[in-house]
XYZ file of C-alpha atoms in Angstrom:
691
model
C 83.542 124.984 51.058
C 85.516 125.394 54.268
C 82.827 123.831 56.511
C 80.875 120.722 55.615
C 78.825 118.221 57.575
C 81.555 115.649 57.947
C 80.776 112.369 59.683
C 79.427 111.179 63.009
C 81.213 107.839 62.788
C 84.301 108.808 64.788
C 83.990 110.956 67.873
C 86.599 113.568 68.730
C 88.842 115.557 66.384
C 90.077 113.366 63.528
C 92.652 114.713 61.078
C 92.708 112.861 57.740
C 95.669 114.572 56.084
C 93.561 117.315 54.477
C 91.306 118.623 57.233
C 89.748 117.728 60.563
C 86.386 116.202 61.430
C 84.883 117.234 64.769
C 82.199 115.108 66.428
C 80.686 115.430 69.904
C 77.938 113.397 71.552
C 75.148 115.176 73.444
C 71.618 113.817 73.621
C 70.111 116.838 75.372
C 71.959 119.778 73.796
C 70.204 122.359 71.601
C 73.318 123.655 69.813
C 77.071 122.999 69.821
C 79.764 125.515 68.942
C 83.364 124.603 68.118
C 85.783 127.242 69.457
C 89.208 127.640 67.838
C 92.088 129.248 69.756
C 95.496 130.712 68.979
C 98.660 128.680 69.570
C 98.985 129.897 73.165
C 95.358 129.123 74.004
C 94.746 132.665 75.217
C 92.634 134.137 72.432
C 89.478 132.643 70.995
C 89.764 133.129 67.239
C 86.295 132.046 66.155
C 83.200 130.029 67.007
C 81.718 127.665 64.474
C 78.352 126.034 64.981
C 78.558 122.333 64.152
C 76.153 121.988 61.240
C 74.908 118.417 61.536
C 73.341 116.181 64.173
C 73.201 112.420 63.615
C 71.965 110.077 66.344
C 72.813 112.664 69.020
C 76.293 113.241 67.602
C 76.972 116.843 66.557
C 79.549 117.018 63.783
C 81.267 119.105 61.145
C 84.382 119.032 58.928
C 86.852 121.920 58.533
C 89.232 121.585 55.591
C 91.729 124.147 56.926
C 92.337 122.732 60.423
C 95.488 120.679 60.926
C 97.429 119.099 63.838
C 98.399 121.576 66.518
C 95.110 123.481 66.416
C 93.741 124.244 69.902
C 89.993 123.962 70.409
C 87.121 123.542 72.862
C 83.319 123.460 72.822
C 80.433 125.553 74.031
C 77.242 123.550 74.399
C 73.796 125.142 74.585
C 70.833 123.693 76.431
C 68.727 124.132 79.565
C 70.304 124.946 82.900
C 67.860 122.990 85.054
C 69.701 121.093 87.818
C 66.419 119.896 89.301
C 65.904 117.984 86.007
C 69.524 116.879 85.737
C 70.585 119.409 83.062
C 73.535 121.740 83.672
C 74.234 123.352 80.304
C 76.007 126.713 80.356
C 77.452 127.972 77.060
C 79.526 130.542 78.927
C 81.804 127.687 79.938
C 84.410 126.373 77.525
C 84.383 122.574 77.664
C 87.017 119.961 76.958
C 86.353 117.378 74.265
C 85.921 114.000 76.049
C 87.911 112.495 73.148
C 90.790 115.006 73.331
C 94.067 113.270 72.395
C 96.217 116.015 73.871
C 95.727 118.900 76.296
C 97.450 122.283 76.084
C 97.843 124.325 79.249
C 96.676 123.638 82.775
C 93.532 124.566 84.613
C 93.842 127.914 86.413
C 91.274 127.815 89.171
C 88.683 130.587 89.538
C 84.976 130.849 90.315
C 84.369 131.209 86.568
C 84.720 127.429 86.157
C 81.476 126.873 88.040
C 78.219 127.010 86.092
C 76.473 128.591 89.072
C 77.173 131.754 91.057
C 79.360 130.567 93.912
C 78.236 131.916 97.239
C 74.741 132.733 96.029
C 71.749 131.959 98.221
C 70.649 128.942 96.176
C 74.146 127.921 95.086
C 74.043 125.472 92.160
C 70.472 126.389 91.220
C 71.695 129.835 90.174
C 73.349 130.607 86.823
C 76.787 132.122 86.171
C 77.520 134.072 82.978
C 81.285 134.461 83.302
C 83.506 133.086 80.544
C 86.075 130.606 81.865
C 88.018 130.067 78.614
C 91.201 131.854 79.650
C 91.792 129.526 82.589
C 90.829 126.300 80.803
C 93.193 123.789 79.208
C 92.425 123.324 75.513
C 92.190 120.180 73.420
C 94.703 119.843 70.579
C 94.202 118.266 67.161
C 96.887 115.578 66.801
C 98.523 113.460 64.153
C 98.402 109.939 65.600
C 101.004 108.473 63.244
C 104.135 107.129 64.921
C 107.155 105.152 63.776
C 107.333 102.168 66.114
C 110.373 100.816 64.309
C 111.160 97.259 63.346
C 112.332 96.147 66.793
C 109.204 96.900 68.819
C 107.463 93.632 69.572
C 104.908 93.323 72.328
C 106.263 90.944 74.989
C 102.970 89.009 75.401
C 104.039 87.605 78.770
C 101.798 84.662 79.736
C 99.696 85.282 82.826
C 101.445 82.491 84.710
C 104.811 84.226 84.265
C 103.557 87.713 85.109
C 105.021 89.700 88.016
C 103.669 93.261 88.298
C 105.525 96.323 89.617
C 103.218 99.214 90.563
C 104.806 102.653 90.140
C 104.096 106.348 89.731
C 105.641 107.901 86.621
C 107.186 110.843 88.442
C 107.731 109.290 91.840
C 109.670 106.308 90.523
C 112.600 108.224 89.042
C 112.471 111.715 90.549
C 115.193 110.788 93.057
C 117.146 108.202 91.020
C 120.633 109.632 90.620
C 121.548 107.135 87.890
C 118.722 108.439 85.686
C 119.739 111.481 83.587
C 118.475 114.671 85.299
C 116.401 115.707 82.291
C 114.545 112.366 82.354
C 113.803 112.127 86.066
C 110.096 112.179 86.794
C 109.137 111.731 83.123
C 107.900 109.007 80.817
C 111.445 108.777 79.483
C 112.797 108.055 82.947
C 110.791 104.822 83.080
C 112.740 103.402 80.158
C 116.153 104.806 81.048
C 118.918 102.151 81.040
C 119.283 102.283 84.833
C 115.569 101.775 85.412
C 115.282 98.929 82.922
C 118.289 97.202 84.517
C 116.680 97.555 87.936
C 113.393 96.060 86.745
C 115.233 93.166 85.125
C 117.246 92.545 88.313
C 114.010 92.296 90.269
C 112.583 89.849 87.741
C 109.354 91.766 87.205
C 107.637 91.420 83.844
C 105.182 94.336 83.832
C 105.182 97.887 85.136
C 101.745 99.130 86.168
C 101.543 102.920 86.094
C 99.319 104.982 88.348
C 96.885 107.063 86.259
C 98.428 108.915 83.315
C 95.179 110.072 81.703
C 94.851 113.856 81.540
C 94.025 115.111 85.030
C 93.537 118.258 87.077
C 94.581 119.214 90.594
C 91.656 119.815 92.944
C 91.109 123.431 93.910
C 91.336 122.620 97.619
C 94.709 120.958 97.130
C 96.066 123.811 95.027
C 95.077 126.279 97.735
C 96.936 124.107 100.266
C 99.960 124.091 97.921
C 99.463 120.368 97.346
C 98.583 118.405 94.186
C 96.532 115.420 93.065
C 99.780 113.459 92.904
C 98.406 109.960 92.357
C 96.267 111.215 89.468
C 92.852 109.727 90.292
C 91.153 112.890 89.037
C 90.733 112.269 85.319
C 89.331 114.817 82.882
C 90.614 113.374 79.555
C 90.452 109.618 78.950
C 92.456 109.682 75.694
C 95.237 112.169 76.485
C 98.526 111.240 78.194
C 99.137 113.618 81.101
C 101.464 116.369 79.905
C 103.236 116.978 83.226
C 105.280 113.788 82.713
C 106.513 114.746 79.236
C 109.269 117.041 78.056
C 107.598 117.729 74.727
C 104.833 115.842 72.901
C 103.140 113.678 75.603
C 101.714 111.123 73.169
C 105.018 110.500 71.415
C 106.968 110.588 74.690
C 104.733 107.906 76.152
C 104.830 105.726 73.045
C 108.627 105.961 72.884
C 108.793 104.735 76.472
C 106.416 101.862 75.724
C 108.554 100.834 72.749
C 111.760 100.827 74.810
C 110.200 98.855 77.650
C 108.861 96.353 75.129
C 112.336 96.012 73.646
C 113.480 95.045 77.148
C 110.694 92.448 77.432
C 108.678 94.472 79.947
C 104.944 95.033 79.561
C 103.172 98.314 80.339
C 99.861 98.348 82.194
C 97.787 101.414 83.056
C 95.724 102.126 86.141
C 92.584 103.670 84.634
C 89.838 105.694 86.322
C 86.575 105.432 84.396
C 84.355 105.347 87.497
C 84.307 109.124 88.134
C 85.732 112.331 86.698
C 87.389 115.472 88.023
C 84.070 117.334 88.010
C 83.102 116.013 91.456
C 79.669 116.383 93.029
C 76.765 118.749 92.252
C 78.809 121.660 93.591
C 81.795 120.876 91.390
C 83.110 122.742 88.333
C 81.776 122.454 84.792
C 84.785 121.422 82.704
C 83.571 118.817 80.198
C 81.012 116.020 80.685
C 78.738 117.980 83.032
C 78.325 120.800 80.548
C 78.103 118.528 77.494
C 75.329 116.246 78.785
C 75.163 115.824 82.534
C 72.090 113.579 82.418
C 73.786 111.085 80.105
C 77.297 110.881 81.541
C 76.532 110.523 85.252
C 74.370 108.438 87.562
C 71.726 110.875 88.810
C 69.548 110.398 91.862
C 66.164 109.133 90.642
C 64.175 111.041 93.246
C 66.128 114.272 92.810
C 68.285 114.498 89.639
C 69.959 117.610 91.006
C 72.134 115.199 92.993
C 74.361 112.308 91.941
C 74.461 108.663 92.960
C 77.938 108.495 94.432
C 79.344 104.954 94.460
C 82.945 106.168 94.347
C 83.360 108.557 97.265
C 84.391 111.234 94.755
C 81.042 113.001 94.445
C 79.649 111.329 91.341
C 79.792 108.164 89.240
C 80.110 107.693 85.477
C 77.060 105.918 84.044
C 78.215 103.131 81.740
C 74.642 101.911 81.233
C 74.299 104.713 78.678
C 75.446 103.319 75.302
C 77.384 106.451 74.288
C 79.181 106.633 77.632
C 80.020 102.952 77.354
C 81.258 103.637 73.821
C 83.581 106.353 75.128
C 85.165 103.986 77.645
C 85.537 101.202 75.100
C 86.969 103.609 72.506
C 89.437 104.853 75.103
C 90.602 101.345 76.016
C 91.054 100.373 72.372
C 92.901 103.639 71.697
C 95.508 102.904 74.368
C 95.986 99.379 73.015
C 96.008 100.134 69.295
C 97.642 103.568 69.215
C 99.879 103.319 72.300
C 100.500 99.527 72.443
C 99.543 99.239 76.119
C 99.516 95.647 77.411
C 96.850 95.792 80.087
C 94.710 97.796 82.478
C 93.925 97.909 86.165
C 90.419 99.335 86.621
C 89.979 101.595 89.636
C 86.740 100.849 91.552
C 85.696 98.443 88.827
C 82.419 97.535 90.531
C 81.048 100.957 89.527
C 81.708 100.195 85.853
C 79.611 97.034 86.057
C 76.648 98.527 87.894
C 73.136 98.363 86.533
C 69.827 99.586 87.934
C 69.941 96.845 90.581
C 73.602 97.101 91.554
C 76.615 95.073 90.422
C 75.764 92.914 87.420
C 78.074 90.221 85.992
C 76.099 90.540 82.772
C 76.392 94.328 82.610
C 76.888 96.121 79.337
C 80.480 96.974 80.240
C 81.554 93.444 81.149
C 79.734 92.077 78.096
C 81.352 94.625 75.783
C 84.799 93.820 77.139
C 84.233 90.087 76.844
C 83.468 90.201 73.117
C 85.994 92.854 72.107
C 88.766 91.376 69.908
C 91.232 94.170 70.744
C 90.847 93.788 74.512
C 91.061 90.016 74.214
C 94.813 90.461 73.690
C 95.549 92.393 76.904
C 95.507 91.839 80.656
C 92.449 93.045 82.569
C 92.595 93.576 86.326
C 89.702 94.772 88.475
C 89.794 96.582 91.769
C 86.657 94.609 92.682
C 84.911 97.038 94.994
C 83.446 100.507 95.282
C 81.734 102.416 98.099
C 78.145 101.792 97.023
C 75.676 99.242 98.365
C 76.902 95.733 97.521
C 80.164 97.173 96.240
C 82.527 94.483 97.578
C 82.732 91.928 94.754
C 86.033 90.067 95.215
C 85.792 86.848 93.228
C 82.689 87.897 91.294
C 84.188 89.093 88.006
C 84.121 86.933 84.833
C 86.896 84.502 83.953
C 88.550 86.958 81.542
C 89.493 89.125 84.524
C 91.985 89.051 87.365
C 91.248 90.922 90.582
C 93.142 92.613 93.368
C 93.017 90.144 96.250
C 92.740 92.206 99.420
C 92.053 89.023 101.389
C 95.654 87.986 100.705
C 96.909 91.382 101.885
C 94.882 91.320 105.102
C 95.755 87.749 106.066
C 99.475 88.144 105.419
C 99.685 91.432 107.268
C 97.959 89.951 110.312
C 100.045 86.775 110.193
C 103.465 88.431 110.051
C 102.421 91.115 112.515
C 102.133 88.355 115.099
C 98.480 87.310 115.108
C 97.861 83.597 115.710
C 95.205 81.091 114.643
C 95.430 82.071 110.976
C 97.031 79.014 109.399
C 93.799 77.962 107.684
C 93.406 81.356 106.081
C 97.113 81.502 105.199
C 96.939 78.103 103.512
C 94.211 79.421 101.193
C 96.095 82.629 100.414
C 99.298 80.732 99.569
C 97.419 78.485 97.151
C 95.657 81.058 94.948
C 92.665 81.698 97.242
C 90.547 78.941 95.765
C 87.754 79.824 98.200
C 87.363 83.104 96.297
C 88.272 82.332 92.697
C 87.845 78.594 91.997
C 84.605 78.777 90.015
C 83.318 79.528 86.508
C 86.473 78.178 84.845
C 88.709 80.798 86.420
C 92.433 80.067 86.677
C 94.790 80.591 89.613
C 96.002 83.866 88.082
C 92.609 85.379 88.961
C 93.919 86.754 92.251
C 96.466 89.591 92.199
C 98.331 89.073 95.465
C 99.806 92.145 97.133
C 100.949 93.337 100.536
C 101.320 97.019 99.750
C 100.149 99.283 96.953
C 100.104 103.042 96.427
C 97.155 103.358 98.826
C 98.361 102.630 102.370
C 101.642 102.089 104.165
C 104.772 101.182 102.258
C 106.298 97.872 103.355
C 108.935 99.639 105.455
C 106.241 101.704 107.182
C 104.073 98.625 107.705
C 106.663 97.401 110.218
C 107.622 100.843 111.545
C 104.286 102.431 112.455
C 101.222 101.318 114.382
C 99.333 104.502 113.533
C 98.964 106.591 110.368
C 100.706 109.972 110.269
C 98.918 111.960 107.561
C 99.169 115.444 109.045
C 100.886 116.771 105.904
C 97.669 116.135 103.929
C 95.929 119.050 105.606
C 93.014 117.025 106.980
C 94.140 116.789 110.622
C 95.044 113.112 110.161
C 91.409 112.141 109.539
C 92.046 110.764 106.041
C 93.503 107.344 105.228
C 92.650 103.960 106.675
C 92.783 103.282 110.398
C 92.829 99.529 109.836
C 96.366 98.743 108.661
C 97.288 95.480 110.477
C 100.740 96.962 110.982
C 103.368 96.343 113.663
C 106.001 98.897 114.603
C 108.111 96.192 116.295
C 108.272 98.169 119.529
C 109.052 101.739 118.442
C 106.849 104.132 116.465
C 108.861 105.363 113.501
C 112.636 105.530 112.982
C 114.971 103.937 115.511
C 118.661 103.115 115.954
C 117.960 99.942 117.952
C 119.758 97.179 116.009
C 117.385 94.444 117.242
C 114.308 96.331 116.077
C 115.923 97.183 112.748
C 116.853 93.529 112.225
C 113.313 92.397 113.051
C 111.815 94.906 110.641
C 114.113 93.713 107.848
C 113.256 90.110 108.640
C 109.517 90.696 108.462
C 109.848 92.524 105.145
C 111.838 89.603 103.706
C 109.147 87.203 104.891
C 106.460 89.194 103.103
C 108.503 89.238 99.894
C 109.080 85.482 100.176
C 105.413 84.649 100.682
C 104.379 86.938 97.829
C 106.646 85.143 95.357
C 106.028 81.620 96.676
C 102.243 82.026 96.686
C 100.156 80.849 93.775
C 98.339 83.674 92.043
C 99.830 86.769 90.401
C 102.242 88.811 92.550
C 102.307 92.609 92.606
C 105.172 94.628 94.117
C 105.005 98.276 95.153
C 107.844 100.359 93.731
C 110.369 101.276 96.387
C 109.566 98.468 98.808
C 112.707 96.694 97.627
C 114.854 99.511 99.061
C 112.877 100.255 102.209
C 111.153 103.379 100.895
C 109.281 105.204 103.654
C 106.521 107.806 103.588
C 107.149 108.652 107.266
C 103.967 106.860 108.251
C 101.696 108.606 105.730
C 99.261 105.972 104.468
C 97.399 108.247 102.042
C 100.062 110.188 100.117
C 97.686 110.987 97.235
C 98.466 114.702 97.438
C 102.193 114.549 98.209
C 104.096 115.388 95.035
C 107.268 115.768 97.087
C 109.761 113.797 99.181
C 106.909 112.048 101.005
C 105.357 110.602 97.855
C 108.467 110.037 95.739
C 110.438 106.807 96.034
C 113.547 107.313 98.133
C 116.479 105.362 96.716
C 118.969 106.100 99.520
C 119.269 102.408 100.398
C 119.974 101.295 96.825
C 123.154 99.214 96.904
C 123.416 99.156 100.720
C 124.092 95.756 102.254
C 121.204 94.579 104.402
C 118.902 97.343 103.183
C 118.624 96.767 99.434
C 116.486 93.666 98.778
C 116.699 93.861 94.983
C 118.967 90.818 94.787
C 116.845 88.921 97.309
C 113.688 89.565 95.281
C 115.582 88.560 92.142
C 116.364 85.223 93.831
C 112.680 84.798 94.733
C 111.487 85.504 91.198
C 114.059 82.985 89.924
C 112.617 80.383 92.322
C 109.172 81.205 91.034
C 110.331 80.538 87.485
C 112.120 77.341 88.559
C 109.147 75.715 90.249
C 106.321 75.535 87.746
C 103.839 74.340 90.353
C 103.890 77.829 91.896
C 102.935 79.351 88.544
C 100.571 76.571 87.514
C 97.150 77.734 86.312
C 95.426 74.520 87.469
C 93.883 74.353 90.907
C 95.561 72.108 93.449
C 94.145 68.912 94.842
C 95.372 66.768 97.720
C 96.379 63.106 97.785
C 95.167 61.256 94.704
C 94.238 57.562 94.404
C 97.506 56.757 92.615
C 99.534 58.292 95.452
C 100.411 61.470 93.628
C 99.336 64.849 94.996
C 99.025 68.523 94.255
C 99.606 69.749 97.800
C 100.271 68.009 101.089
C 99.739 69.958 104.312
C 102.095 68.652 106.989
C 102.452 68.940 110.752
C 105.881 69.733 112.251
C 106.390 65.960 112.518
C 105.790 65.651 108.728
C 102.453 63.873 109.099
C 99.541 64.888 106.924
C 97.377 67.369 108.769
C 94.022 66.351 110.211
C 91.087 68.585 111.076
C 92.309 68.953 114.656
C 95.726 70.143 113.452
C 94.156 73.084 111.638
C 92.611 74.205 114.930
C 95.864 74.188 116.895
C 95.462 77.037 119.445
C 97.324 80.185 118.385
C 99.045 78.179 115.631
C 101.666 80.099 113.661
C 103.525 77.243 111.910
C 102.512 76.019 108.469
C 104.350 73.637 106.150
C 103.371 72.023 102.893
C 104.718 70.316 99.778
C 103.718 71.324 96.268
C 104.064 68.212 94.149
C 105.637 68.094 90.693
C 103.263 69.006 87.882
C 105.188 67.196 85.173
C 107.827 64.510 84.668
C 111.261 65.466 85.978
C 110.032 68.437 87.990
C 111.101 68.664 91.624
C 108.648 69.159 94.484
C 109.055 72.212 96.702
C 108.598 72.079 100.474
C 107.628 75.428 102.009
C 107.785 76.275 105.714
C 106.257 79.403 107.289
C 107.011 80.121 110.940
C 105.505 83.353 112.268
C 106.145 82.365 115.888
C 108.658 84.424 117.916
C 110.541 81.215 118.771
C 112.162 78.491 116.701
C 110.081 75.427 115.972
C 111.467 71.942 115.398
C 110.153 70.117 112.353
C 110.902 67.112 110.199
C 111.642 67.109 106.486
C 109.080 65.022 104.559
C 110.100 61.388 104.124
C 109.455 60.411 100.515
C 110.879 57.314 98.911
C 111.439 58.959 95.521
C 113.369 61.911 97.007
C 116.417 61.129 99.144
C 117.364 64.738 99.872
C 115.874 68.160 100.369
C 118.054 70.996 99.131
C 117.416 74.242 100.971
C 116.807 76.993 98.407
C 115.523 79.724 100.712
C 116.062 80.823 104.305
C 114.909 84.367 104.991
C 116.941 84.599 108.202
C 120.218 84.437 106.293
C 121.787 87.234 104.289
C 122.230 84.792 101.415
C 119.966 81.824 100.646
C 121.569 78.783 102.263
C 122.148 75.799 100.000
C 122.263 73.087 102.660
C 121.126 69.558 101.797
C 119.075 67.548 104.317
C 118.305 63.831 104.110
C 114.682 62.926 103.605
C 113.035 62.642 107.026
C 115.765 64.625 108.815
C 115.051 66.778 111.867
C 115.795 70.493 111.766
C 114.447 73.793 113.102
C 112.666 76.781 111.631
C 114.176 79.990 113.048
C 111.817 82.505 114.658
C 109.769 84.478 112.128
C 111.158 82.774 109.046
C 110.287 81.396 105.636
C 112.150 78.332 104.375
C 111.944 76.447 101.098
C 113.471 73.115 100.028
C 113.670 71.373 96.670
C 113.366 67.595 96.556
C 116.111 65.649 94.799
C 116.607 61.980 94.029
C-alpha cells in the first residue's frame, strides 16, 4: 500500500530511507490534508487526508515520498475567532517542524483567513487559496558528513567571550571575504573572518536569528525587510536567504569550520512569538493548525491574544505539545547542527504561567532536566513587555542572563555622570547584587555595552538623539533613553579633539568590559567604529545602514582589533577576572578577594563611597591561587587628571603597568609599591603586582 498509518512518535516529515512519515499536532482540528507540490512549488499535485489520529497527532506514511518533495497542510475545523478557533482549509499552512523552506512568501490578501476590509474584519471568512504565494516545506535527508576533525570546542564559561553578529551584515562589506561568500553562512567561516575573530580573542559567535523567517508586509511595501530576523515562522529550518544552495548543509559546514578554529556557535532564538502577529495577522502556520493551543488567548475574549512581546501575540509554552515543539527544536539544533548555545529572545515569556513569570515553569523545568541541553550554553534576555516582565537575576542557576544594569551604569559613567562609583563597583565585580544567590556563578551576568538593538559604540559617543527616519515611522521607533554623549557635536565631525575624545571613550568601554567579572559580549563592528548614522533600531535596514562597515579596518587609531586582543589576553592572564567564585573583602588571615581603595591607597570607608560627584574608582583583585599576581584597576571618568597612590603591599615591590587607555600602545612602566602617579582624564589603567 502506498499510504499507511505511520507513527505519531516523531512530528514533522521524517524520511527513513524508504518513504516519509508525516505527523502534525492539532487538538482542535476535524481533518488534516497533506498537500504535495511540484519541484517549483507552483502546482499542487495531490491532497492526501492523513489517515490516523493518535493523542491529537494526525499522521500517515507515504512509501513513495523522498527528500526534495515539497509539501504543506490544509487543516479543517471551525472558524470561530470568538472561541479562539481560526481554521480555514483554503489556506496552505507550513509544517511547524519543517526542516527546510522552498520559496518566499509573496504577500497578498489571500494569506488572511478573513476578508480584509470587510465590515467585521477578522470575524468574516475568506475562501481564497493562498498556496501559490506560500513558501513550502521540503522533505530533507538529515545525514551529514561532519568529518574526523570536527570537535566541539566546549569552551568553559569562565573563558567565554561572545561576539554578536548578523550573518549577512557581518561579511557583506568585507573585501577580504570572497564575493560569492559575502553575506552568507560560508562568509562566517571564511579564512579572513576566522583570523579576525581569533585576533579579537573571542571564543563564540552569537548569530542573530537564522530560523526561517518572513518579511512583514508593511516593510515589504516600504521596500524594507525584517533584517534582524525576529519574525520566525519555522523553528527547525535555517533561513535560506543566507545560503547559496542547501541551507542546512551550508550552515552545518560553517559550524564545522568554526569549530575547527576553536570558535563556538550560539543562536539567538525567538520562541516567544511568531510571524503571524496579532488577531489581524495572516494565517501561515500555527494559527491555522490550532490557534487555541499555540498562542496565549485572552481569557475574557479569546478572539484576542495576550501580548507579552509587543509583537501582537505570545507563544503558549504551558501547552505540552507547544513546549514539546520548542524542546524538539532546541535539541535538533544541538544534535543535528552541533550548535553550542542559545540566547533566548524575551525569555520571560517562555517561562510564564497563569500567574506570570514562574521559576518552576514547565519550560525552565524541561530545560533543567534535558541531557542534550545540559551540554550547551543558555542565555536569557530576562524580560518581556508583560506585567512583571523584568526578571534580571531571577532565572535558575543553569542560565546566564543579559545584564542591562551593567550596560546602563557604564553608559552613564563614561558619558560623564557622577556619583555612580557604588554602582560601578558592583558592575565590575559580576553584579553580585543581582546574581549572587541560589548557587549561581559569576558568569551569570552577560555584560554588554552595545548589542544589535540600540546605538553602535561609535554612535553612542557621536549622537545624543536617535535618527531613525529611514525606518519609515517618523523617528517614533527605537529607544529614547540611550545614555549617550555626542561629545559636543551631533554626528560626524572633523574636529580632532572631539574625534580623540570619542576614541578614548570607546577604548574605556572596551577596557571595562574585558576587565569586569562576568561574561563579556561584543557587538560586531564596534572594534572598527561601525556607525549606523545614529539609527538605534536598524531592524529593517538590510543595507548600508545595517551592515557592518569595515572602512576603518587596518587604520591606525581607528581599528581597535589589536587593542581588544590585548584586553582579552589580559583577561586570560589574570584568572581572578574570570573566576567563578564570588569575591569577598579582607579576610582574617590578611588575604582578600577585592580591596576598594581611595586615591591615597587607603581602604574605602562608607563616607568614601558617598564622595559628591565621585568619578574615580580603584581596586585590587587579589590572587586566587599560589603564584598568581594581583591586578590593580583604576577607573577615572573625570574630565581632569587625578593623583593617586599605588597600593603599598609588602609582598609586592612593584606594580607593572599593563594597560593605559590614553596611550596608543599599552605602556609597560614599572612603579614602586606605594609610588605616587596620576590617572589621565577619562582613562582606565591596570597594573600587575610583582615581587
